[in-house]
């Protein structure tokens, strides 16, 4: 029997990058990425506290293959902070691709955290940019708000959800991933690597059905 998680006032749902470009029809579509939106909507209603992240790149961003002559999407390059996967142009600031999906229903979200806005640093994680030292400010925000458990959902399981869960853990929060509310892209075995990493860090993967509304939610 799956353990039940009763959601209270020190719990927050972190909804990662539910944006048009990451869903079918978008520039960097995660297969079946759109299928998780109703799952997230149903789950978000059980949380009093919801935070959304939004990938938000300037034109000519370092992570775009188009910024590197001769390079193709999904190839890698070495940059100042290490290896960077190159992506199709996506989530460019102010474009429709960067908008949240119109069917995402989280009107009570308390914070929209934008990431990836530094031209020369990508940011998979909601907590740290890819140089692993530049902070987004989210850990401070969550601590000031008194949250202790972070539940994660969104796109993509093996990139932005993975790094966000890992960093939530690193920042001292209890991180739990709602697996059926995520979809992945699987670049070079990244799905399996993510599951291994979660296991080694004690990050649980649970189904959305294990989430129960607590007294703190209305
Ligand atoms: Zn991006």
Coordinates of C-alpha atoms and ligand atoms in Angstrom, one line a residue:
X1 CA 0.0 0.0 0.0
X2 CA 1.3 3.4 -0.9
X3 CA 2.1 5.8 1.9
X4 CA -0.3 8.7 2.0
X5 CA 1.0 12.3 2.3
X6 CA -1.3 14.6 4.2
X7 CA -0.6 18.1 3.0
X8 CA -0.3 20.9 5.5
X9 CA 0.9 24.4 5.9
X10 CA 4.6 23.7 5.8
X11 CA 4.3 21.9 2.4
X12 CA 4.8 23.5 -1.0
X13 CA 4.1 22.2 -4.5
X14 CA 6.9 23.3 -6.9
X15 CA 5.5 23.1 -10.4
X16 CA 8.4 23.1 -12.9
X17 CA 8.2 24.7 -16.3
X18 CA 4.7 23.9 -17.5
X19 CA 5.3 26.1 -20.6
X20 CA 4.1 25.9 -24.2
X21 CA 7.6 25.2 -25.6
X22 CA 8.0 22.1 -23.4
X23 CA 4.7 20.6 -24.6
X24 CA 3.8 19.0 -27.9
X25 CA 3.8 21.7 -30.6
X26 CA 6.5 23.6 -28.7
X27 CA 10.1 24.2 -29.7
X28 CA 11.5 21.7 -27.1
X29 CA 8.6 19.4 -26.6
X30 CA 8.8 16.8 -23.9
X31 CA 6.8 13.7 -25.2
X32 CA 3.3 13.7 -23.6
X33 CA 4.3 16.8 -21.6
X34 CA 0.7 18.1 -22.0
X35 CA -0.7 15.0 -20.3
X36 CA 0.5 15.9 -16.9
X37 CA -1.3 19.3 -16.8
X38 CA -4.7 17.8 -15.6
X39 CA -2.8 15.7 -13.0
X40 CA -1.0 18.8 -11.7
X41 CA -4.3 20.8 -11.7
X42 CA -6.0 18.2 -9.5
X43 CA -3.0 17.9 -7.2
X44 CA -2.4 21.7 -6.9
X45 CA -6.0 22.0 -5.5
X46 CA -4.8 20.0 -2.5
X47 CA -1.9 22.4 -1.7
X48 CA -2.4 25.7 0.0
X49 CA 1.0 26.8 -1.2
X50 CA 2.1 26.5 -4.9
X51 CA 5.2 27.9 -6.6
X52 CA 5.7 27.9 -10.3
X53 CA 9.0 28.0 -12.2
X54 CA 9.3 29.6 -15.7
X55 CA 12.2 29.0 -18.0
X56 CA 12.9 32.5 -19.3
X57 CA 15.8 33.0 -21.7
X58 CA 17.1 36.1 -23.5
X59 CA 17.5 35.7 -27.2
X60 CA 20.9 34.2 -28.1
X61 CA 21.1 32.3 -24.9
X62 CA 24.2 30.2 -24.3
X63 CA 22.1 27.0 -24.1
X64 CA 20.7 27.4 -27.6
X65 CA 22.5 25.4 -30.3
X66 CA 21.7 28.3 -32.7
X67 CA 24.1 30.5 -30.6
X68 CA 27.0 28.2 -31.6
X69 CA 27.8 28.0 -35.3
X70 CA 28.1 24.4 -36.5
X71 CA 26.4 22.9 -33.4
X72 CA 23.1 21.0 -33.4
X73 CA 20.6 20.6 -30.7
X74 CA 21.4 17.8 -28.1
X75 CA 25.2 18.1 -28.8
X76 CA 27.2 19.3 -25.9
X77 CA 29.8 22.0 -25.5
X78 CA 32.3 22.9 -22.8
X79 CA 31.6 26.2 -21.1
X80 CA 33.1 28.0 -18.1
X81 CA 31.1 25.9 -15.7
X82 CA 31.5 22.5 -17.4
X83 CA 29.5 20.6 -20.0
X84 CA 26.3 22.1 -21.3
X85 CA 23.7 20.3 -23.5
X86 CA 22.6 22.5 -26.4
X87 CA 18.9 22.9 -27.0
X88 CA 16.7 24.2 -29.7
X89 CA 15.8 27.9 -29.0
X90 CA 13.0 27.7 -26.4
X91 CA 11.2 29.8 -23.8
X92 CA 12.5 33.1 -25.1
X93 CA 11.4 36.0 -22.9
X94 CA 8.1 37.5 -24.0
X95 CA 7.2 34.8 -26.6
X96 CA 4.2 32.6 -26.7
X97 CA 6.5 29.6 -26.2
X98 CA 7.6 30.9 -22.8
X99 CA 4.0 31.3 -21.6
X100 CA 2.5 28.9 -19.2
X101 CA 0.1 26.4 -20.7
X102 CA -3.3 27.9 -20.8
X103 CA -4.9 24.8 -19.3
X104 CA -2.6 25.0 -16.2
X105 CA -5.0 26.0 -13.4
X106 CA -3.0 27.2 -10.5
X107 CA -4.5 30.6 -9.8
X108 CA -3.5 30.4 -6.1
X109 CA 0.2 30.0 -6.9
X110 CA 2.1 32.4 -4.6
X111 CA 5.3 32.9 -6.6
X112 CA 6.4 32.6 -10.2
X113 CA 10.2 32.0 -10.2
X114 CA 11.9 32.8 -13.4
X115 CA 15.2 31.1 -14.3
X116 CA 17.7 31.0 -17.1
X117 CA 17.7 34.8 -17.6
X118 CA 21.5 35.1 -17.4
X119 CA 22.7 35.0 -21.0
X120 CA 25.8 32.9 -20.2
X121 CA 24.5 30.5 -17.6
X122 CA 21.7 27.9 -18.1
X123 CA 19.5 27.0 -15.1
X124 CA 17.9 23.6 -14.9
X125 CA 17.4 23.8 -11.2
X126 CA 14.9 26.2 -9.5
X127 CA 17.5 26.8 -6.8
X128 CA 21.0 27.1 -8.5
X129 CA 22.0 28.0 -12.0
X130 CA 24.1 25.5 -13.9
X131 CA 27.4 26.9 -12.6
X132 CA 26.1 25.4 -9.3
X133 CA 27.0 28.5 -7.4
X134 CA 24.6 31.3 -8.6
X135 CA 21.5 31.1 -6.5
X136 CA 18.0 31.9 -7.7
X137 CA 16.8 33.0 -4.3
X138 CA 14.3 30.2 -4.0
X139 CA 15.8 28.5 -1.0
X140 CA 15.7 31.7 1.0
X141 CA 12.1 32.3 0.0
X142 CA 11.0 28.9 1.0
X143 CA 12.9 29.1 4.3
X144 CA 11.4 32.5 5.1
X145 CA 8.0 31.1 4.4
X146 CA 8.6 28.3 6.8
X147 CA 8.2 25.4 4.3
X148 CA 9.8 22.1 5.1
X149 CA 8.6 19.7 2.5
X150 CA 8.9 20.4 -1.2
X151 CA 6.8 18.3 -3.6
X152 CA 7.9 18.5 -7.2
X153 CA 6.0 18.0 -10.5
X154 CA 6.6 19.2 -14.1
X155 CA 9.0 19.1 -17.0
X156 CA 11.3 17.6 -17.6
X157 CA 11.7 14.8 -15.1
X158 CA 15.3 14.1 -16.0
X159 CA 16.5 17.7 -16.2
X160 CA 14.7 20.6 -14.4
X161 CA 12.8 18.4 -12.0
X162 CA 15.8 16.3 -11.3
X163 CA 18.1 19.2 -10.5
X164 CA 15.5 21.1 -8.5
X165 CA 14.8 18.0 -6.4
X166 CA 18.5 17.4 -5.8
X167 CA 19.0 21.0 -4.8
X168 CA 15.9 21.1 -2.5
X169 CA 17.5 18.2 -0.7
X170 CA 20.9 20.0 -0.7
X171 CA 19.2 23.0 0.9
X172 CA 17.8 20.9 3.7
X173 CA 14.2 20.5 2.5
X174 CA 12.5 17.1 2.3
X175 CA 12.1 16.5 -1.5
X176 CA 9.4 14.2 -3.0
X177 CA 8.8 13.9 -6.7
X178 CA 5.3 13.2 -8.0
X179 CA 6.3 10.9 -10.8
X180 CA 3.1 10.7 -12.7
X181 CA 3.0 14.5 -12.7
X182 CA 6.3 14.6 -14.6
X183 CA 7.5 13.6 -18.1
X184 CA 11.1 13.2 -19.3
X185 CA 13.1 13.5 -22.4
X186 CA 15.8 10.9 -21.9
X187 CA 19.0 12.3 -23.4
X188 CA 21.8 9.6 -23.1
X189 CA 20.2 7.6 -20.4
X190 CA 19.2 10.6 -18.3
X191 CA 16.0 8.9 -17.1
X192 CA 17.8 6.0 -15.5
X193 CA 20.5 8.3 -14.1
X194 CA 17.8 10.4 -12.5
X195 CA 16.2 7.4 -10.8
X196 CA 19.6 6.2 -9.5
X197 CA 20.4 9.7 -8.2
X198 CA 17.0 10.0 -6.4
X199 CA 17.6 6.6 -4.8
X200 CA 21.0 7.6 -3.6
X201 CA 19.8 10.9 -2.1
X202 CA 16.7 9.4 -0.5
X203 CA 14.3 11.4 -2.7
X204 CA 11.1 9.5 -2.9
X205 CA 9.0 9.2 -6.1
X206 CA 5.3 8.8 -5.4
X207 CA 2.1 8.9 -7.4
X208 CA -0.3 11.8 -7.3
X209 CA -2.9 9.5 -5.8
X210 CA -0.8 9.4 -2.6
X211 CA -1.4 13.1 -2.0
X212 CA -4.2 13.8 0.4
X213 CA -5.5 17.3 1.3
X214 CA -4.9 18.2 4.9
X215 CA -6.6 20.6 7.2
X216 CA -4.6 23.5 6.0
X217 CA -6.0 23.4 2.6
X218 CA -9.5 24.7 1.7
Ligands
LIG1 ZN1 15.9 26.4 -20.9

